[in-house]
Amino acid sequence: MRVMGMRVLPVALLVAYAALLLFDLERFPAINPDEPGYAEPAWTLITRGEFGAPMYAGMFGMEHRLYIICPGRGVVTTLPYLLFGPTLFAARLVSVAMAVLLAVLSAIFLRRVLDRHLKWVDWLALVAVMTCPVVVGAGRFARPEIDVAAWTMAMLVCLEAHSRAGTRLRRRGWATAGGLCAGLAVVMHQYGLVSLGAGFVIMVAPRYATLRTRLGGVAWLATGIALAVSPWAAFILSDLTEFRLQLEAQAAFQAWRYPATALANAVINEIPGRYLLDRQDYPANWEPWSEATRLLVPTVSMSEPWWHLRLAVRVVRRPMELGPLVLDRLWWMGIVLVVVGISATSMVKSRFANRLAILSIPTSVWAFSIALVPNKWIGYAVTLIVMSGLSGYVLVSRQASVLPIRRGWIELPLIVTILLNGSALIAVWTETPPSRKLVVEALHAAIPPGARVLGPGREWYAFVGRNPAIGVDGRSLPQYGTTLTQSAKEFGAEYVVLIRDGSGAAPFYWVDEREPLVARVADSTGRPDDGVVLRSNVAGEEVVVTEVR
């Protein structure tokens, strides 16, 4: 009966997890401008046979061949698009599938590392990790960070099997498979390079294998990586000149945002401002270090692994914001800090067991790597969260087997974690405003199907699929010396969509309100001679659609 129960339990947990991820998928989280950037290439691939994105039209051929975004997510998204059409649900469905795959692989890996059938407390630990709001959020968002986490876990499963393999042929097979998974993580997102690096560190780490075996494993790992990235490499080599142009354009864009003369000031403002003091509206001449000293807060770089700590600072500065989400992140802050510290110490002293190293090494490598690249998108930390959660549980579980620790002392923190996760998710769900899906519906009513639509920035409403959405992400910036008016004429746009905060205080995204077309739209009264076909406040944002004349 117990065996039967253990067979039913994982299936029930997996179904419940899938239901959690699918529930209200088109409303939460609200549509973000980053999502179409990864999803639109799939629709372009289906309709035109090209891996491009019209939202980048005219920007060094990006509407035909796109290199600045890793192709994995765009290619994979073609399947749900073919089944459900170019909708937000279809684009996010890929993330849901990868989150479920991550849960399955995590269960397999945990069983292999613990070297026994999973018990009730083990399933409790998996639920605690997989329901972390960071993991759930990444599993419902049309971005590839969850893909990297899933393929990283697949790599670890393969490398763990490689460490157990008894024959040379099996070792080669598992090492190649591990490299294939690491390569797929890179193809999904550039952060997969961190997992790829962790794979090499695991393979060369001084464990029970001989030096010759480790070097052979490295060679087969590299073979698997080469197999995974070779199609992308062939795509790049087929037009190396255009690839170089797009790469140079990105370098120019970053140099324009952070010129050499202002780089030091930008870094000084970015690190303590955004990541330490949780301040987004700092001026150029702001003195962050003085404010940090005044608040008696350590002036250290608050990058992704420590993003929880800036929440602690936020609580000190604004206690009224202490809610379920903040409490949950503070709780996870403790877990991450402790596990990363133990993992790093174990790596330095080289005292970790063979199987535990497969968790300790990627945990430390991810913590170190992400700490060097600050980014406000906390989804980058999803792999670190999963690694830290599982590592922490394995450490405690192993100690419980040799020390007189009651099982209740293990179960209680897991239950508390699940309760905190649940309260945070409920709070975010209930507080999420109506999504931009309402804006998409308003655009459907205002713009005829098939009309060429031009809009600034990455068009999150490009999911509609009814209109050729042309974006001018970057083109209207001074760097390119162009305007929205010029872009509309260049691409033969029939309608222009501009959106700003519903209060009217914030400027239109990515455009100069002084240029003629924008000024006409902003100052129009909605009369027929203004060409405005829609002006409304939807979901807290003012939407203006004007016909180009």
Coordinates of C-alpha atoms in Angstrom, one line a residue:
M1 CA 0.0 0.0 0.0
R2 CA 2.8 2.3 0.8
V3 CA 4.5 1.6 -2.5
M4 CA 1.2 2.3 -4.2
G5 CA 0.9 5.5 -2.4
M6 CA 4.4 6.6 -3.4
R7 CA 3.4 6.0 -7.0
V8 CA 0.2 8.0 -6.8
L9 CA 1.8 10.9 -4.8
P10 CA 4.3 12.1 -7.5
V11 CA 1.6 12.0 -10.2
A12 CA -0.8 13.9 -8.0
L13 CA 1.8 16.5 -7.1
L14 CA 2.8 16.9 -10.7
V15 CA -0.8 17.4 -11.8
A16 CA -1.3 20.0 -9.1
Y17 CA 1.8 21.8 -10.0
A18 CA 0.8 22.0 -13.7
A19 CA -2.6 23.3 -12.6
L20 CA -1.0 26.0 -10.5
L21 CA 1.2 27.1 -13.5
L22 CA -1.7 27.1 -15.9
F23 CA -4.3 28.9 -13.7
D24 CA -5.1 32.4 -15.0
L25 CA -2.1 32.2 -17.3
E26 CA -3.1 35.1 -19.5
R27 CA -3.5 37.5 -16.6
F28 CA -0.7 36.8 -14.3
P29 CA 2.0 38.1 -14.6
A30 CA 1.0 41.1 -16.7
I31 CA 2.3 41.2 -20.2
N32 CA 5.9 42.5 -20.2
P33 CA 7.8 44.1 -23.2
D34 CA 10.4 41.4 -23.0
E35 CA 8.1 38.5 -23.8
P36 CA 7.4 39.3 -27.5
G37 CA 11.1 39.7 -28.1
Y38 CA 11.5 36.0 -27.4
A39 CA 8.1 34.9 -28.9
E40 CA 7.8 36.9 -32.1
P41 CA 10.6 35.0 -34.0
A42 CA 8.5 31.9 -33.8
W43 CA 5.6 33.5 -35.6
T44 CA 8.0 35.0 -38.2
L45 CA 9.5 31.5 -38.7
I46 CA 6.0 30.1 -39.3
T47 CA 4.7 32.8 -41.6
R48 CA 7.8 33.8 -43.5
G49 CA 10.3 30.9 -43.0
E50 CA 12.8 33.3 -41.5
F51 CA 14.2 33.6 -38.0
G52 CA 13.6 37.3 -37.6
A53 CA 11.5 39.8 -35.7
P54 CA 9.5 42.6 -37.5
M55 CA 9.5 44.5 -34.3
Y56 CA 13.2 45.2 -35.0
A57 CA 12.4 46.2 -38.6
G58 CA 15.2 48.1 -40.4
M59 CA 17.7 47.5 -37.6
F60 CA 20.5 45.8 -39.5
G61 CA 18.1 43.2 -41.0
M62 CA 16.8 41.9 -37.7
E63 CA 13.4 41.5 -39.2
H64 CA 14.8 38.8 -41.4
R65 CA 17.7 37.3 -39.4
L66 CA 17.9 37.8 -35.7
Y67 CA 21.2 37.1 -33.8
I68 CA 20.9 39.2 -30.6
I69 CA 18.5 36.7 -29.1
C70 CA 19.4 33.1 -28.6
P71 CA 17.2 31.0 -31.0
G72 CA 16.1 28.1 -28.7
R73 CA 13.0 29.7 -27.3
G74 CA 11.9 31.1 -30.6
V75 CA 12.2 27.7 -32.4
V76 CA 10.4 25.8 -29.6
T77 CA 7.5 28.3 -29.4
T78 CA 6.6 27.4 -33.0
L79 CA 4.8 24.2 -31.8
P80 CA 2.3 25.9 -29.4
Y81 CA 1.8 28.7 -32.0
L82 CA 0.8 26.1 -34.6
L83 CA -1.6 24.5 -32.1
F84 CA -3.1 27.7 -30.5
G85 CA -2.1 30.6 -32.7
P86 CA 0.2 33.5 -31.7
T87 CA -1.3 34.2 -28.3
L88 CA 0.1 35.0 -25.0
F89 CA -1.2 31.7 -23.7
A90 CA 0.8 29.8 -26.3
A91 CA 4.0 31.7 -25.7
R92 CA 3.8 31.1 -22.0
L93 CA 2.8 27.5 -22.4
V94 CA 6.5 26.7 -23.3
S95 CA 7.6 28.0 -19.9
V96 CA 4.9 26.0 -18.1
A97 CA 6.1 22.8 -19.9
M98 CA 9.7 23.6 -18.9
A99 CA 8.8 24.2 -15.3
V100 CA 7.0 20.8 -15.1
L101 CA 10.0 19.2 -16.8
L102 CA 12.2 20.9 -14.2
A103 CA 10.1 19.4 -11.4
V104 CA 10.3 15.9 -12.8
L105 CA 14.1 16.2 -13.4
S106 CA 14.6 17.6 -9.8
A107 CA 12.7 14.5 -8.4
I108 CA 14.9 12.2 -10.4
F109 CA 18.1 13.9 -9.4
L110 CA 17.2 14.1 -5.8
R111 CA 16.5 10.3 -5.7
R112 CA 19.8 9.7 -7.4
V113 CA 21.8 11.9 -5.0
L114 CA 20.1 10.5 -1.9
D115 CA 20.5 7.0 -3.3
R116 CA 17.1 5.8 -2.2
H117 CA 13.4 6.0 -3.0
L118 CA 12.0 9.3 -2.1
K119 CA 10.1 9.5 1.1
W120 CA 7.3 11.8 2.2
V121 CA 9.7 14.4 3.6
D122 CA 11.7 14.4 0.3
W123 CA 8.5 15.2 -1.7
L124 CA 7.8 17.9 0.8
A125 CA 11.2 19.4 0.1
L126 CA 10.6 19.3 -3.7
V127 CA 7.2 21.1 -3.2
A128 CA 9.0 23.8 -1.1
V129 CA 11.6 24.4 -3.8
M130 CA 9.3 24.3 -6.8
T131 CA 6.6 26.6 -5.3
C132 CA 9.1 29.4 -4.6
P133 CA 7.6 32.5 -6.2
V134 CA 10.8 33.0 -8.2
V135 CA 10.4 29.5 -9.8
V136 CA 6.7 29.8 -10.3
G137 CA 7.0 33.3 -11.9
A138 CA 9.7 32.1 -14.3
G139 CA 7.4 29.1 -15.2
R140 CA 4.6 31.5 -16.2
F141 CA 6.6 34.1 -18.1
A142 CA 7.5 33.9 -21.8
R143 CA 11.2 34.2 -21.2
P144 CA 13.8 31.4 -21.3
E145 CA 15.3 31.5 -17.8
I146 CA 13.2 28.5 -16.8
D147 CA 14.5 26.7 -19.9
V148 CA 18.1 27.2 -18.6
A149 CA 17.1 25.8 -15.2
A150 CA 15.5 22.7 -16.7
W151 CA 18.4 22.0 -19.1
T152 CA 20.9 22.6 -16.2
M153 CA 19.1 20.0 -14.1
A154 CA 19.0 17.6 -17.1
M155 CA 22.8 18.1 -17.4
L156 CA 23.3 17.3 -13.7
V157 CA 21.2 14.1 -14.0
C158 CA 23.4 13.0 -16.9
L159 CA 26.7 13.9 -15.1
E160 CA 25.5 12.0 -12.0
A161 CA 24.8 9.0 -14.1
H162 CA 28.3 9.4 -15.7
S163 CA 29.9 9.2 -12.2
R164 CA 28.2 5.9 -11.6
A165 CA 28.7 4.3 -15.0
G166 CA 30.7 1.1 -14.9
T167 CA 31.8 0.9 -18.5
R168 CA 33.7 3.3 -20.8
L169 CA 30.9 3.3 -23.4
R170 CA 28.3 4.3 -20.8
R171 CA 30.6 7.0 -19.4
R172 CA 31.0 8.4 -22.9
G173 CA 27.3 8.3 -23.6
W174 CA 26.3 10.1 -20.3
A175 CA 29.1 12.7 -20.7
T176 CA 27.9 13.5 -24.3
A177 CA 24.3 13.7 -23.1
G178 CA 25.3 16.0 -20.4
G179 CA 27.1 18.2 -22.9
L180 CA 24.1 18.2 -25.1
C181 CA 21.9 19.5 -22.3
A182 CA 24.5 22.1 -21.4
G183 CA 24.6 23.2 -25.0
L184 CA 20.8 23.5 -25.1
A185 CA 20.9 25.7 -22.1
V186 CA 23.2 28.0 -24.0
V187 CA 21.0 27.9 -27.1
M188 CA 18.0 29.0 -24.9
H189 CA 19.7 32.0 -23.2
Q190 CA 23.2 33.3 -22.8
Y191 CA 23.1 32.6 -19.1
G192 CA 23.3 29.0 -20.0
L193 CA 27.1 29.6 -20.3
V194 CA 27.1 29.6 -16.5
S195 CA 25.7 26.0 -16.5
L196 CA 28.1 25.0 -19.2
G197 CA 31.0 26.3 -17.1
A198 CA 29.7 24.4 -14.1
G199 CA 29.5 21.2 -16.1
F200 CA 33.2 21.5 -17.0
V201 CA 34.1 22.2 -13.3
I202 CA 32.1 19.1 -12.2
M203 CA 33.9 17.0 -14.8
V204 CA 37.4 18.1 -13.8
A205 CA 36.8 18.2 -10.0
P206 CA 39.1 15.9 -8.0
R207 CA 36.7 13.1 -7.2
Y208 CA 37.0 9.3 -7.3
A209 CA 37.8 9.2 -11.0
T210 CA 41.4 9.2 -12.4
L211 CA 42.8 12.1 -14.3
R212 CA 42.6 10.2 -17.6
T213 CA 38.9 9.5 -17.0
R214 CA 38.2 13.1 -16.1
L215 CA 39.9 14.4 -19.2
G216 CA 38.0 11.9 -21.4
G217 CA 34.8 13.0 -19.8
V218 CA 35.6 16.7 -20.6
A219 CA 36.2 15.7 -24.3
W220 CA 32.9 14.0 -24.6
L221 CA 31.1 16.8 -22.7
A222 CA 32.5 19.2 -25.3
T223 CA 31.3 16.9 -28.0
G224 CA 27.8 17.1 -26.7
I225 CA 28.0 20.8 -26.4
A226 CA 29.2 21.1 -30.0
L227 CA 26.3 19.0 -31.2
A228 CA 23.8 21.3 -29.5
V229 CA 25.2 24.6 -30.7
S230 CA 26.2 23.5 -34.2
P231 CA 22.9 24.5 -35.9
W232 CA 23.1 28.0 -34.4
A233 CA 26.8 28.2 -35.4
A234 CA 25.8 27.2 -39.0
F235 CA 23.1 29.9 -39.0
I236 CA 25.6 32.5 -37.9
L237 CA 28.3 31.4 -40.4
S238 CA 25.8 31.5 -43.3
D239 CA 25.8 35.3 -43.1
L240 CA 28.8 36.3 -40.9
T241 CA 28.7 39.9 -42.2
E242 CA 25.2 40.6 -40.9
F243 CA 26.0 38.9 -37.6
R244 CA 28.9 41.2 -37.2
L245 CA 26.8 44.3 -38.0
Q246 CA 24.2 43.3 -35.4
L247 CA 26.8 42.6 -32.8
E248 CA 28.5 46.0 -33.5
A249 CA 25.1 47.7 -33.2
Q250 CA 24.5 46.2 -29.8
A251 CA 28.0 47.3 -28.7
A252 CA 27.2 50.8 -30.0
F253 CA 23.9 50.8 -28.1
Q254 CA 25.6 49.9 -24.8
A255 CA 28.3 52.4 -25.4
W256 CA 25.7 55.1 -26.1
R257 CA 23.8 54.2 -22.9
Y258 CA 27.1 54.1 -20.8
P259 CA 29.7 56.3 -22.5
A260 CA 33.3 55.8 -21.2
T261 CA 33.2 59.2 -19.6
A262 CA 30.2 58.4 -17.5
L263 CA 30.8 54.7 -16.9
A264 CA 32.1 55.1 -13.4
N265 CA 29.1 57.2 -12.4
A266 CA 26.7 54.8 -13.9
V267 CA 28.2 51.8 -12.0
I268 CA 28.3 53.8 -8.8
N269 CA 24.6 54.7 -9.2
E270 CA 23.5 51.3 -10.4
I271 CA 25.1 49.1 -7.7
P272 CA 24.1 50.7 -4.5
G273 CA 21.1 52.5 -5.9
R274 CA 19.1 49.8 -7.5
Y275 CA 20.4 46.7 -5.7
L276 CA 21.3 48.1 -2.3
L277 CA 18.8 50.9 -1.6
D278 CA 16.1 49.8 -3.9
R279 CA 15.9 53.2 -5.5
Q280 CA 14.9 53.4 -9.2
D281 CA 14.5 57.2 -9.6
Y282 CA 18.0 58.4 -8.6
P283 CA 19.3 61.5 -10.5
A284 CA 22.7 61.5 -12.2
N285 CA 24.4 63.5 -9.4
W286 CA 22.9 61.5 -6.6
E287 CA 25.3 60.5 -3.8
P288 CA 24.4 56.8 -3.1
W289 CA 27.4 56.0 -0.9
S290 CA 26.6 58.9 1.5
E291 CA 23.0 57.7 1.8
A292 CA 24.2 54.1 2.4
T293 CA 26.5 55.3 5.1
R294 CA 23.8 57.3 6.7
L295 CA 21.5 54.3 6.8
L296 CA 24.3 52.1 8.2
V297 CA 23.9 49.7 5.4
P298 CA 26.9 47.8 4.1
T299 CA 27.8 49.2 0.6
V300 CA 28.2 45.9 -1.2
S301 CA 27.1 44.9 -4.7
M302 CA 23.5 43.6 -4.4
S303 CA 23.3 41.4 -7.5
E304 CA 20.9 38.5 -8.2
P305 CA 22.1 36.0 -5.5
W306 CA 21.5 38.6 -2.8
W307 CA 18.4 40.4 -4.3
H308 CA 16.6 39.4 -1.1
L309 CA 18.9 41.5 1.0
R310 CA 17.7 44.8 -0.6
L311 CA 14.3 43.7 0.4
A312 CA 15.5 43.7 4.0
V313 CA 16.8 47.2 3.5
R314 CA 13.5 48.2 2.0
V315 CA 11.7 46.9 5.2
V316 CA 14.0 48.9 7.4
R317 CA 13.3 52.1 5.3
R318 CA 9.6 51.4 4.7
P319 CA 8.3 49.0 7.3
M320 CA 4.7 49.4 6.0
E321 CA 5.7 47.4 2.9
L322 CA 6.4 44.3 5.0
G323 CA 4.0 41.8 3.4
P324 CA 3.7 38.1 2.3
L325 CA 6.0 38.5 -0.7
V326 CA 8.7 40.3 1.3
L327 CA 8.5 37.8 4.1
D328 CA 8.9 34.9 1.7
R329 CA 11.9 36.5 0.0
L330 CA 13.6 37.3 3.3
W331 CA 13.1 33.6 4.2
W332 CA 14.6 32.5 1.0
M333 CA 17.4 35.0 1.5
G334 CA 18.5 33.0 4.5
I335 CA 18.4 29.7 2.7
V336 CA 20.4 31.0 -0.2
L337 CA 23.1 32.7 1.9
V338 CA 23.6 29.6 4.1
V339 CA 23.7 27.1 1.3
V340 CA 26.0 29.2 -0.9
G341 CA 28.3 29.8 2.0
I342 CA 28.5 26.1 2.8
S343 CA 28.9 25.1 -0.9
A344 CA 31.7 27.6 -1.4
T345 CA 33.5 26.5 1.8
S346 CA 33.2 22.8 0.7
M347 CA 34.7 23.7 -2.7
V348 CA 37.6 25.4 -1.1
K349 CA 38.3 22.6 1.4
S350 CA 37.5 19.9 -1.1
R351 CA 35.7 17.9 1.6
F352 CA 32.4 17.4 -0.2
A353 CA 31.3 13.9 -1.1
N354 CA 31.2 12.8 -4.8
R355 CA 27.5 13.1 -5.3
L356 CA 27.1 16.2 -3.2
A357 CA 29.7 18.0 -5.4
I358 CA 27.3 17.8 -8.3
L359 CA 25.0 20.1 -6.4
S360 CA 27.6 22.2 -4.5
I361 CA 29.6 23.1 -7.6
P362 CA 26.8 24.6 -9.8
T363 CA 25.4 26.4 -6.7
S364 CA 28.7 28.1 -6.1
V365 CA 29.4 28.8 -9.8
W366 CA 26.0 30.3 -10.4
A367 CA 26.3 32.5 -7.2
F368 CA 29.7 33.8 -8.2
S369 CA 28.8 34.3 -11.9
I370 CA 25.5 36.1 -11.4
A371 CA 27.0 38.3 -8.7
L372 CA 29.3 39.8 -11.4
V373 CA 26.4 40.8 -13.7
P374 CA 23.7 42.8 -11.8
N375 CA 20.3 42.7 -13.4
K376 CA 16.9 43.8 -12.2
W377 CA 15.2 40.7 -13.7
I378 CA 15.1 38.3 -10.7
G379 CA 14.2 35.4 -13.0
Y380 CA 17.9 35.0 -13.7
A381 CA 18.2 33.6 -10.2
V382 CA 15.7 30.7 -10.8
T383 CA 18.5 28.1 -11.4
L384 CA 20.4 29.3 -8.3
I385 CA 17.2 29.0 -6.2
V386 CA 16.6 25.4 -7.3
M387 CA 20.2 24.4 -6.8
S388 CA 20.3 26.1 -3.3
G389 CA 17.0 24.6 -2.2
L390 CA 18.0 21.1 -3.2
S391 CA 21.5 21.5 -1.9
G392 CA 20.3 22.7 1.5
Y393 CA 17.9 19.8 1.8
V394 CA 20.5 17.2 0.9
L395 CA 23.0 18.7 3.4
V396 CA 20.3 18.5 6.2
S397 CA 19.2 15.1 5.1
R398 CA 22.7 13.7 5.2
Q399 CA 23.3 15.2 8.7
A400 CA 20.1 13.7 9.9
S401 CA 21.3 10.2 9.0
V402 CA 24.4 10.5 11.2
L403 CA 23.1 12.8 14.0
P404 CA 20.2 12.3 16.4
I405 CA 18.0 14.8 14.6
R406 CA 14.2 14.3 14.8
R407 CA 12.4 14.3 11.5
G408 CA 10.1 17.0 12.8
W409 CA 13.0 19.4 12.9
I410 CA 13.3 18.9 9.1
E411 CA 9.6 18.9 8.3
L412 CA 8.8 22.0 10.2
P413 CA 11.0 24.4 8.1
L414 CA 9.7 22.8 4.9
I415 CA 6.1 23.4 5.9
V416 CA 6.9 27.0 6.9
T417 CA 8.6 27.5 3.5
I418 CA 5.5 26.1 1.7
L419 CA 3.2 28.3 3.7
L420 CA 5.3 31.4 3.0
N421 CA 5.4 30.5 -0.7
G422 CA 1.7 30.1 -0.8
S423 CA 0.9 33.3 1.0
A424 CA 3.3 35.2 -1.3
L425 CA 1.7 33.8 -4.5
I426 CA -1.8 34.5 -3.3
A427 CA -0.8 38.1 -2.5
V428 CA 0.8 38.7 -5.9
W429 CA -2.2 37.0 -7.7
T430 CA -4.8 39.1 -5.9
E431 CA -2.9 42.4 -6.3
T432 CA -2.0 42.0 -10.0
P433 CA -3.9 44.6 -12.0
P434 CA -5.8 43.7 -15.2
S435 CA -3.3 42.6 -17.8
R436 CA -2.5 44.3 -21.0
K437 CA -4.7 41.7 -22.7
L438 CA -7.4 44.4 -22.3
V439 CA -5.3 46.8 -24.3
V440 CA -4.9 44.1 -27.0
E441 CA -8.7 43.8 -27.2
A442 CA -9.0 47.5 -27.6
L443 CA -6.5 47.5 -30.4
H444 CA -8.4 44.7 -32.1
A445 CA -11.5 46.9 -32.1
A446 CA -9.7 50.0 -33.5
I447 CA -7.3 48.6 -36.1
P448 CA -8.5 46.6 -39.1
P449 CA -7.0 43.1 -39.5
G450 CA -3.9 43.0 -41.6
A451 CA -3.0 46.7 -41.3
R452 CA 0.6 47.6 -40.8
V453 CA 1.1 48.8 -37.3
L454 CA 4.1 50.8 -36.0
G455 CA 4.8 51.4 -32.3
P456 CA 7.8 52.3 -30.2
G457 CA 9.7 49.7 -28.2
R458 CA 9.2 45.9 -28.1
E459 CA 5.6 45.5 -28.9
W460 CA 4.0 43.3 -26.2
Y461 CA 0.7 43.5 -28.1
A462 CA 2.5 41.7 -31.1
F463 CA 1.0 38.5 -29.6
V464 CA -2.3 39.4 -31.4
G465 CA -1.1 38.0 -34.7
R466 CA -3.7 39.9 -36.7
N467 CA -1.5 42.8 -37.7
P468 CA 2.1 43.0 -38.9
A469 CA 3.5 44.7 -35.8
I470 CA 6.6 46.7 -36.6
G471 CA 8.7 47.9 -33.7
V472 CA 11.3 50.7 -33.6
D473 CA 13.1 49.5 -30.5
G474 CA 16.1 51.8 -30.5
R475 CA 15.4 53.4 -33.9
S476 CA 13.8 56.5 -32.4
L477 CA 16.7 57.0 -30.0
P478 CA 19.2 59.8 -30.7
Q479 CA 21.8 57.1 -31.4
Y480 CA 20.2 56.3 -34.7
G481 CA 19.4 59.8 -35.7
T482 CA 15.9 59.0 -36.7
T483 CA 12.3 59.8 -35.6
L484 CA 9.1 57.9 -35.3
T485 CA 7.8 59.9 -38.3
Q486 CA 10.6 58.8 -40.5
S487 CA 10.2 55.2 -39.4
A488 CA 6.5 55.3 -40.2
K489 CA 7.2 56.6 -43.7
E490 CA 10.1 54.2 -44.3
F491 CA 8.1 51.1 -43.4
G492 CA 4.8 52.2 -44.9
A493 CA 2.9 52.0 -41.6
E494 CA -0.8 52.6 -41.7
Y495 CA -1.3 53.1 -38.0
V496 CA 0.8 54.2 -35.1
V497 CA 0.2 53.1 -31.6
L498 CA 1.5 55.1 -28.7
I499 CA 1.1 54.3 -25.0
R500 CA 1.8 56.2 -21.8
D501 CA 0.9 56.1 -18.2
G502 CA -2.8 56.7 -17.7
S503 CA -2.1 59.8 -15.6
G504 CA -0.5 61.5 -18.7
A505 CA 2.6 62.4 -16.7
A506 CA 4.9 59.9 -18.2
P507 CA 6.1 60.4 -21.8
F508 CA 5.3 58.0 -24.5
Y509 CA 7.6 55.0 -24.5
W510 CA 10.9 55.4 -26.4
V511 CA 9.9 58.4 -28.4
D512 CA 10.5 62.2 -28.4
E513 CA 7.2 63.9 -27.8
R514 CA 8.5 67.0 -29.6
E515 CA 8.5 65.4 -33.0
P516 CA 5.5 66.4 -35.2
L517 CA 3.7 63.0 -35.4
V518 CA 4.0 62.4 -31.7
A519 CA 3.0 65.9 -30.8
R520 CA -0.1 65.6 -33.1
V521 CA -1.1 62.4 -31.4
A522 CA -0.4 63.7 -27.9
D523 CA -2.3 67.0 -28.4
S524 CA -5.2 65.6 -30.5
T525 CA -8.8 65.9 -29.4
G526 CA -10.0 62.8 -31.1
R527 CA -11.7 64.7 -34.0
P528 CA -11.7 62.8 -37.4
D529 CA -9.3 65.3 -38.9
D530 CA -6.7 64.4 -36.2
G531 CA -6.5 60.8 -37.5
V532 CA -7.0 59.4 -34.1
V533 CA -9.1 56.2 -34.1
L534 CA -8.7 55.3 -30.5
R535 CA -7.9 57.2 -27.3
S536 CA -8.8 55.4 -24.1
N537 CA -7.5 54.6 -20.7
V538 CA -7.2 50.8 -20.5
A539 CA -5.7 48.9 -17.5
G540 CA -4.1 52.1 -16.2
E541 CA -2.4 53.1 -19.4
E542 CA -3.5 55.7 -22.0
V543 CA -3.7 54.1 -25.4
V544 CA -3.6 56.3 -28.5
V545 CA -4.0 54.9 -32.0
T546 CA -3.6 57.3 -35.0
E547 CA -3.9 56.7 -38.7
V548 CA -0.8 57.7 -40.7
R549 CA -1.7 60.4 -43.3

